[in-house]
GROMACS .gro file of C-alpha atoms in nm:
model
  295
    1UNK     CA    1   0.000   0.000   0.000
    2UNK     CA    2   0.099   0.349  -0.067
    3UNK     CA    3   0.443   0.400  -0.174
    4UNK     CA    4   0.610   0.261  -0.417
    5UNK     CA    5   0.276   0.117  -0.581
    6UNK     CA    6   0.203  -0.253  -0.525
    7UNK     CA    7   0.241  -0.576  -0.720
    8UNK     CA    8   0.105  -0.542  -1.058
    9UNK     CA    9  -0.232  -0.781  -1.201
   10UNK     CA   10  -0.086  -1.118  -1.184
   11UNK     CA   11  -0.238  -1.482  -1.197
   12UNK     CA   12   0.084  -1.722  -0.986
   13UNK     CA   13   0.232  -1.709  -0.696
   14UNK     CA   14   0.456  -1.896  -0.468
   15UNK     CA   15   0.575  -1.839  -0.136
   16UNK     CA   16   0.821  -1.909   0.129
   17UNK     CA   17   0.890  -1.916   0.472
   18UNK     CA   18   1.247  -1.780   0.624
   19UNK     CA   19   1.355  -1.664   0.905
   20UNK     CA   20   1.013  -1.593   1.092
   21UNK     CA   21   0.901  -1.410   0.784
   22UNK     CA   22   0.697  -1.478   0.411
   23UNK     CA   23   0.864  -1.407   0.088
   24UNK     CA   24   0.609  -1.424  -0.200
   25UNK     CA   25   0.684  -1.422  -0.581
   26UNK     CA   26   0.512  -1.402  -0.854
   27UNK     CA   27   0.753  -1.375  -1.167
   28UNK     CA   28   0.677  -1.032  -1.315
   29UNK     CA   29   0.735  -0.801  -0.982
   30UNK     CA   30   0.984  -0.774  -0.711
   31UNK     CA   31   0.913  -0.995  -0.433
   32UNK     CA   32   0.730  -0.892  -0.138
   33UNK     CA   33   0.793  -1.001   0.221
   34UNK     CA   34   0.522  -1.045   0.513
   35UNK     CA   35   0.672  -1.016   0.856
   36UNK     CA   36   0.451  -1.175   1.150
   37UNK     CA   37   0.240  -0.830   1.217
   38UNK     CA   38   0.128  -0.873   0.893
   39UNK     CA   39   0.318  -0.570   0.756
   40UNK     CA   40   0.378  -0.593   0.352
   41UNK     CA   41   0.727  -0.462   0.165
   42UNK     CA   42   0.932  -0.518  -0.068
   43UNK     CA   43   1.171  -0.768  -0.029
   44UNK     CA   44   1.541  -0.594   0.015
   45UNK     CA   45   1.865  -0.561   0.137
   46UNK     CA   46   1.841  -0.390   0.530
   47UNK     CA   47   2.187  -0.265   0.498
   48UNK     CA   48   2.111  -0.051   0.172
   49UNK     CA   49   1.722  -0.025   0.210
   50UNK     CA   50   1.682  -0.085  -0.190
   51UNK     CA   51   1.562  -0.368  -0.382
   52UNK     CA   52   1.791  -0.316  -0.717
   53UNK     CA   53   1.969  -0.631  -0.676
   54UNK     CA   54   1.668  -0.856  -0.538
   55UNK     CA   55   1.591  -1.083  -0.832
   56UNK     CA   56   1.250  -1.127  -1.007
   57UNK     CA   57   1.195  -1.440  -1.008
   58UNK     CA   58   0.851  -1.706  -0.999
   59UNK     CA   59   0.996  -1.953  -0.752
   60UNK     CA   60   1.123  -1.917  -0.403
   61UNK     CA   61   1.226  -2.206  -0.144
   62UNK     CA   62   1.437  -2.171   0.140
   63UNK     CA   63   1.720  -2.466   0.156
   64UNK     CA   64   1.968  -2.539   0.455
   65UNK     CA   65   1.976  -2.115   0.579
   66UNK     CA   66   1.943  -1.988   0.202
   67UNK     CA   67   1.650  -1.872  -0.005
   68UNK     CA   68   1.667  -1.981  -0.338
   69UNK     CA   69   1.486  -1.859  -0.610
   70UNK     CA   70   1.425  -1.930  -1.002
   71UNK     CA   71   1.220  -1.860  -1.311
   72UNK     CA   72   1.358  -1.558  -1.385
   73UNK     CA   73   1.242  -1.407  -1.690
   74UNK     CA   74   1.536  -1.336  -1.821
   75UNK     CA   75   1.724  -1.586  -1.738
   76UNK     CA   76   1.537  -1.910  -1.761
   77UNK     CA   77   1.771  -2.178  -1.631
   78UNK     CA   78   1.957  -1.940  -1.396
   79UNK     CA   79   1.890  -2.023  -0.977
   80UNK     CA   80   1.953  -1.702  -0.757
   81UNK     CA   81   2.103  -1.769  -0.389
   82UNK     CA   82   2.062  -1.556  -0.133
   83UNK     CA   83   2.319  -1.468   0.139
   84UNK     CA   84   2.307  -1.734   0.428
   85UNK     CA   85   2.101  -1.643   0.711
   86UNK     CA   86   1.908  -1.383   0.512
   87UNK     CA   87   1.632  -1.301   0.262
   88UNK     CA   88   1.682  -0.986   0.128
   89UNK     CA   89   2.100  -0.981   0.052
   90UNK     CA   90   2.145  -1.068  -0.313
   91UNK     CA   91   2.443  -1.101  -0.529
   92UNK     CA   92   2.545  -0.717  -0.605
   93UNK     CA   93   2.476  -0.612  -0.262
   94UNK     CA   94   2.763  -0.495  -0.037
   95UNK     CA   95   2.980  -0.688   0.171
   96UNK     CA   96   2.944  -0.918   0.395
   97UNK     CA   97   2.809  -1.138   0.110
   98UNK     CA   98   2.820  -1.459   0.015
   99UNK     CA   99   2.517  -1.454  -0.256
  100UNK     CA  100   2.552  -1.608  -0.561
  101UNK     CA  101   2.348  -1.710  -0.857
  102UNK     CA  102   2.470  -2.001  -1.115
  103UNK     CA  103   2.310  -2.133  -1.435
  104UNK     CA  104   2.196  -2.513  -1.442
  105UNK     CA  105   2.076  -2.592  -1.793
  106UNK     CA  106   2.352  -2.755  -1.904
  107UNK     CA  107   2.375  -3.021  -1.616
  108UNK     CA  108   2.038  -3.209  -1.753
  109UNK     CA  109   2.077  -3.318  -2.129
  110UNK     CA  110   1.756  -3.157  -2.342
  111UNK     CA  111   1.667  -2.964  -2.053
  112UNK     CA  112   1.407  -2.717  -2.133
  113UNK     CA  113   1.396  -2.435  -1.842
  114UNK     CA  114   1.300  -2.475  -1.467
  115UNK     CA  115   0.951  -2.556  -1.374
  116UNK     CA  116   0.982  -2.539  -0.995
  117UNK     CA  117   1.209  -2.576  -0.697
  118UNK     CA  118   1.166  -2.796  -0.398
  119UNK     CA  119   1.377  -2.864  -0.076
  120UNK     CA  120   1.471  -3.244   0.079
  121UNK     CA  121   1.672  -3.340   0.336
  122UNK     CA  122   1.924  -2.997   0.327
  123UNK     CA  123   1.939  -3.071  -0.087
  124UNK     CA  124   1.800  -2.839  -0.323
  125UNK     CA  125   1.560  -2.963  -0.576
  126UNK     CA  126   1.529  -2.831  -0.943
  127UNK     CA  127   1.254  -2.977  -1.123
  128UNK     CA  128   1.248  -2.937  -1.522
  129UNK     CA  129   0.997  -3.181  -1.712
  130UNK     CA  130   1.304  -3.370  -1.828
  131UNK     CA  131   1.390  -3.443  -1.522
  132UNK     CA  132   1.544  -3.320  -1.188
  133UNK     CA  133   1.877  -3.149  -1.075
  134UNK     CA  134   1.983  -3.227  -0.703
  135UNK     CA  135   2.240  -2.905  -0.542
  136UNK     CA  136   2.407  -2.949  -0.201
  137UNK     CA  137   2.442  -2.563  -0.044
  138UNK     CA  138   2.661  -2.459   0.206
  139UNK     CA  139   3.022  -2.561   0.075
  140UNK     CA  140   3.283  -2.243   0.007
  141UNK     CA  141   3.569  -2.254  -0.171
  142UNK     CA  142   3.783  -1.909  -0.026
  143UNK     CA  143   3.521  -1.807   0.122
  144UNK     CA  144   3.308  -1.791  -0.130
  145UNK     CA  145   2.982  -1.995  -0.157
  146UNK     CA  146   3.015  -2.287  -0.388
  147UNK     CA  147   2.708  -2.496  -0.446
  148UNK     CA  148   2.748  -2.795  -0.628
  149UNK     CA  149   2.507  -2.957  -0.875
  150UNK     CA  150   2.602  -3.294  -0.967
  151UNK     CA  151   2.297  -3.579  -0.951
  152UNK     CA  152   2.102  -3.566  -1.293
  153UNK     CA  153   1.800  -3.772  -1.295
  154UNK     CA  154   1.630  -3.790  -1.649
  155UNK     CA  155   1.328  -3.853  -1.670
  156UNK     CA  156   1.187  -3.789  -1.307
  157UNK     CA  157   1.073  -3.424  -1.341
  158UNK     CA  158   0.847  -3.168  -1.223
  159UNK     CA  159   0.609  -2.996  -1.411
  160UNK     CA  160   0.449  -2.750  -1.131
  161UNK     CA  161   0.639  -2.620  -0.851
  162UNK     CA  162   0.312  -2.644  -0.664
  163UNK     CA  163   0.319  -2.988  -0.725
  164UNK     CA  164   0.639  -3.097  -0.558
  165UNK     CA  165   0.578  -3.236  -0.189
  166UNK     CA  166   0.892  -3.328   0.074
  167UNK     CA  167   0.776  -3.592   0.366
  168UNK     CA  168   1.025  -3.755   0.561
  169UNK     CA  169   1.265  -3.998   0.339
  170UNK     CA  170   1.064  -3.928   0.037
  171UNK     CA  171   0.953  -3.614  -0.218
  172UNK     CA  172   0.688  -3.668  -0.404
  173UNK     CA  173   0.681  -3.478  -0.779
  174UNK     CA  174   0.393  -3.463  -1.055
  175UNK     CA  175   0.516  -3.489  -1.402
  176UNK     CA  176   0.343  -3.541  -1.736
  177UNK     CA  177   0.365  -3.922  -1.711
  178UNK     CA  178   0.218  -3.894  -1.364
  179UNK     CA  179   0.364  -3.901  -0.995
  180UNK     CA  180   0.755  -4.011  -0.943
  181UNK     CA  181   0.939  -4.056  -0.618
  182UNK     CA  182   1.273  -3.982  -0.509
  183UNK     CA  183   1.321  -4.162  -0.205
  184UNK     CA  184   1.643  -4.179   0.007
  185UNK     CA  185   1.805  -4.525   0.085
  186UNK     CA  186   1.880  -4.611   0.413
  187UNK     CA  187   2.238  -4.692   0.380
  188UNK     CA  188   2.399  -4.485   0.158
  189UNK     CA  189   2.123  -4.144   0.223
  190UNK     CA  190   2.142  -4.145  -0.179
  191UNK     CA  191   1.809  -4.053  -0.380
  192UNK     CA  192   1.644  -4.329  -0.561
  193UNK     CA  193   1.399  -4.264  -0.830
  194UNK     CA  194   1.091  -4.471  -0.877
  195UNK     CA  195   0.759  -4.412  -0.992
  196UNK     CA  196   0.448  -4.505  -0.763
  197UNK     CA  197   0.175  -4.419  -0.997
  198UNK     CA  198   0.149  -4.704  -1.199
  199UNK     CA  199  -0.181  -4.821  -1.127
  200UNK     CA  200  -0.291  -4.467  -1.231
  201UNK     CA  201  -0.076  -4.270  -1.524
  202UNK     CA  202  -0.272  -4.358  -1.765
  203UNK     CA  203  -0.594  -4.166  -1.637
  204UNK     CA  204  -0.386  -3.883  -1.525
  205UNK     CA  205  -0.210  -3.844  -1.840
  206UNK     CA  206  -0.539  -3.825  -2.045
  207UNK     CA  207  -0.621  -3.545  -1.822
  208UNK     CA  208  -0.258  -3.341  -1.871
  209UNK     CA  209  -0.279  -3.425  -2.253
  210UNK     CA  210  -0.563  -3.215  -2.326
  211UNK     CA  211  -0.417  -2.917  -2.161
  212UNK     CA  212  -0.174  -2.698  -2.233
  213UNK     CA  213   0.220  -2.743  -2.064
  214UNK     CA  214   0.135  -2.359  -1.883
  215UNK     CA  215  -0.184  -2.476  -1.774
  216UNK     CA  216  -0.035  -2.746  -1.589
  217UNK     CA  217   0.286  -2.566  -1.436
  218UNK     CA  218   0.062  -2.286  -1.287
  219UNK     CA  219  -0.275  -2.431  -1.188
  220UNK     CA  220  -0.191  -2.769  -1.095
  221UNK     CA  221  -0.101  -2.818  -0.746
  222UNK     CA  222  -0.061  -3.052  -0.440
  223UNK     CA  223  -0.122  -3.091  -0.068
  224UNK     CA  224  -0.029  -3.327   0.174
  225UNK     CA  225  -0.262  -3.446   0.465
  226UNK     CA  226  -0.084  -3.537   0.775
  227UNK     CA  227  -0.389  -3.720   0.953
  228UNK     CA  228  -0.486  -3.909   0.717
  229UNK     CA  229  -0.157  -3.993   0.508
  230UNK     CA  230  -0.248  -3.843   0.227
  231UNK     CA  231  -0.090  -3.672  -0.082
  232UNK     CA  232  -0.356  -3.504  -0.264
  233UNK     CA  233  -0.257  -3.396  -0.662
  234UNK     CA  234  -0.502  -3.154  -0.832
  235UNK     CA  235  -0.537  -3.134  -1.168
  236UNK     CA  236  -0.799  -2.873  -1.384
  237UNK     CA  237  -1.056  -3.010  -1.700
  238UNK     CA  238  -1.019  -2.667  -1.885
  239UNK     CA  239  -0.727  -2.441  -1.963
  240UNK     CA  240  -0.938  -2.132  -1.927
  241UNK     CA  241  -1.008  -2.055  -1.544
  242UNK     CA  242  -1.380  -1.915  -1.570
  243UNK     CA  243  -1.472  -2.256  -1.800
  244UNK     CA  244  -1.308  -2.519  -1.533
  245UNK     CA  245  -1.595  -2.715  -1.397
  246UNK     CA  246  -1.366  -2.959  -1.220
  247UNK     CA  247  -1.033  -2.999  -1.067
  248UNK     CA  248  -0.985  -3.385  -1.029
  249UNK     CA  249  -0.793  -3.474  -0.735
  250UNK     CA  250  -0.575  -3.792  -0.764
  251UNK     CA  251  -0.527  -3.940  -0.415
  252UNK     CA  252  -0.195  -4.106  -0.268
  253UNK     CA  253  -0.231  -4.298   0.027
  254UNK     CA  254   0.101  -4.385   0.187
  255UNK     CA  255   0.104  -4.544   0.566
  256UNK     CA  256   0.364  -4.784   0.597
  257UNK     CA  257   0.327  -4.854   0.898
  258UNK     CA  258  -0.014  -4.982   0.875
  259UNK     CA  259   0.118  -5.172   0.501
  260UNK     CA  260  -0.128  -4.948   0.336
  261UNK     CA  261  -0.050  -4.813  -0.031
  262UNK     CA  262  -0.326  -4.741  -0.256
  263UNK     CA  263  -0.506  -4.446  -0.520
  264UNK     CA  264  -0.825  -4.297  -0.532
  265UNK     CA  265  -0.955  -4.042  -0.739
  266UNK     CA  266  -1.168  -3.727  -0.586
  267UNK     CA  267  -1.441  -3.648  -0.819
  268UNK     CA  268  -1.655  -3.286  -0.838
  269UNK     CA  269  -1.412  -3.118  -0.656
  270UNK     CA  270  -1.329  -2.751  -0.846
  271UNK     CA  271  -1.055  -2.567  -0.588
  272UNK     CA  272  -0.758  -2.349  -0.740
  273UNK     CA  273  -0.511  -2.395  -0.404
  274UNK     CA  274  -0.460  -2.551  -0.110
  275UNK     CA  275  -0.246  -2.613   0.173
  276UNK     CA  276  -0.191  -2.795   0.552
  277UNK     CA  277  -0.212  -2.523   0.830
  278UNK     CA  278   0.021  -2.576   1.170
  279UNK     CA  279  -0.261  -2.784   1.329
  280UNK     CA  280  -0.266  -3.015   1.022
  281UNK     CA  281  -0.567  -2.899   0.904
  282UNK     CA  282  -0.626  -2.859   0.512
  283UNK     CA  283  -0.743  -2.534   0.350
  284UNK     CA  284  -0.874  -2.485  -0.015
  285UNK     CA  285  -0.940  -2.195  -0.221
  286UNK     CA  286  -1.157  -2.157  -0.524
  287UNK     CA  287  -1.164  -1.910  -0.793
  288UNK     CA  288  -1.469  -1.724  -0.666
  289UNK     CA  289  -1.230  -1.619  -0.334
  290UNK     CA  290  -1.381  -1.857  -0.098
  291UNK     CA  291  -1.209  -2.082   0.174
  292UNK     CA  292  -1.302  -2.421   0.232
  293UNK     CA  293  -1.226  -2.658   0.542
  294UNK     CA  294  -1.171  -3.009   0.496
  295UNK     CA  295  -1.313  -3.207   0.771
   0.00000   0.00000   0.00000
């Protein structure tokens, strides 16, 4: 509110929390932050009080005391890095500063350019639809901060950033084919790829074939359900938002424990969002601005 003028008409957004506060992106403004009053800024560097070097970007995570962020405009395959410990230092800023950004398209052969970002285990996530990049943050190299990038897996990718889902030893993804795993062994604490939506790629893929590849990186989406062991994958019938009758939810149930593994499908459901609130609770939105409470 007031000045400078806020966030101009936008339709995606994606959000992060760090450090007690919310970072929000949308990829066509600077990103705002949201401290726990509730008070709304721009996202920036304290020491210089301007936002010049903050990046514009459509992505944010925060990954073992970083914020990472990505799908830049300009630079499609490029992943920004914050300096450790805070949100609004950026690489340009003045010293102390240990930000950095580097350029990952070239690690995954026939990569296109980055669809979302996801955190596991202290490892940053990079999903493309090709596949997925794994980085390991915090190494320096005179003291400079050196991430390193060096775990390809073709194709396993990620096709929404809203999509991608970390639980314990495993991170769930949605791509075109349907819903892959990368799950960490026991022994080694490597990532192991394998898909767990056999029974059910078929039907989803119907659905993601008659839509359109930005219909599915911005308005699909995913939630997980703590009670219940659930991971919940949304997918719309229509690419235009005021014709979407439906948004089919495919249905993961995962409970070890209790040896139970199965899918269901969730039919004349219609939300646009969702997510699990401290409590566990879930929380949908619509496209008419409405909240619903599951349960």
């Amino acid at each position: 509110p007031g000045a400078p003028a806020g966030w101009s008409a936008t339709t995606f957004a994606s959000f992060a929390e760090f450090n007690n506060d919310l970072i929000i992106c949308n990829g066509v403004d600077k990103p705002l932050i949201v401290n726990t009053l509730l008070e709304v800024d721009y996202l920036q560097d304290l020491a210089t009080t301007t936002n010049i070097n903050t990046p514009i970007a459509k992505y944010v995570v925060a990954c073992n005391r970083y914020l990472v962020m990505a799908g830049d405009p300009v630079n499609p395959y490029r992943i920004h890095i914050s300096a450790r410990d805070s949100s609004g230092t950026w690489y340009g800023d003045p010293d102390p500063n240990d930000a950095t950004f580097i350029d990952v398209g070239s690690i995954l052969n026939g990569a296109s350019y980055i669809r979302g970002l996801g955190s596991f285990r202290g490892q940053l996530v990079i999903g493309f639809v090709e596949g997925t990049i794994l980085g390991r943050l915090g190494d320096y190299v005179a003291d400079a901060h050196t991430p390193t990038f060096e775990d390809p897996i073709e194709q396993y990718g990620a096709v929404s950033h809203r999509s991608m889902i970390s639980y314990g030893d495993d991170m769930l993804l949605m791509d075109l084919v349907g819903v892959p795993s990368l799950k960490r062994t026991v022994f080694t604490g490597t990532l192991r790829p394998e898909r767990v939506s056999d029974f059910i790629d078929r039907e989803m893929g119907q659905i993601i074939d008659r839509l359109e590849i930005e219909t599915v990186e911005d308005r699909s989406f995913a939630v997980y359900c703590h009670h219940s062991g659930q991971f919940l994958f949304f997918i719309p019938n229509d690419d235009v938002l005021a014709d979407t009758t439906e948004t089919k939810a495919f249905v993961y149930t995962f409970r070890p424990t209790l040896g139970i593994t199965s899918w269901s499908r969730y039919d004349g459901w219609n939300f646009t969002c969702g997510c699990e609130t401290t409590s566990g609770r879930i929380v949908f939105g619509d496209k008419n601005g409405k909240l619903w409470l599951r349960g």
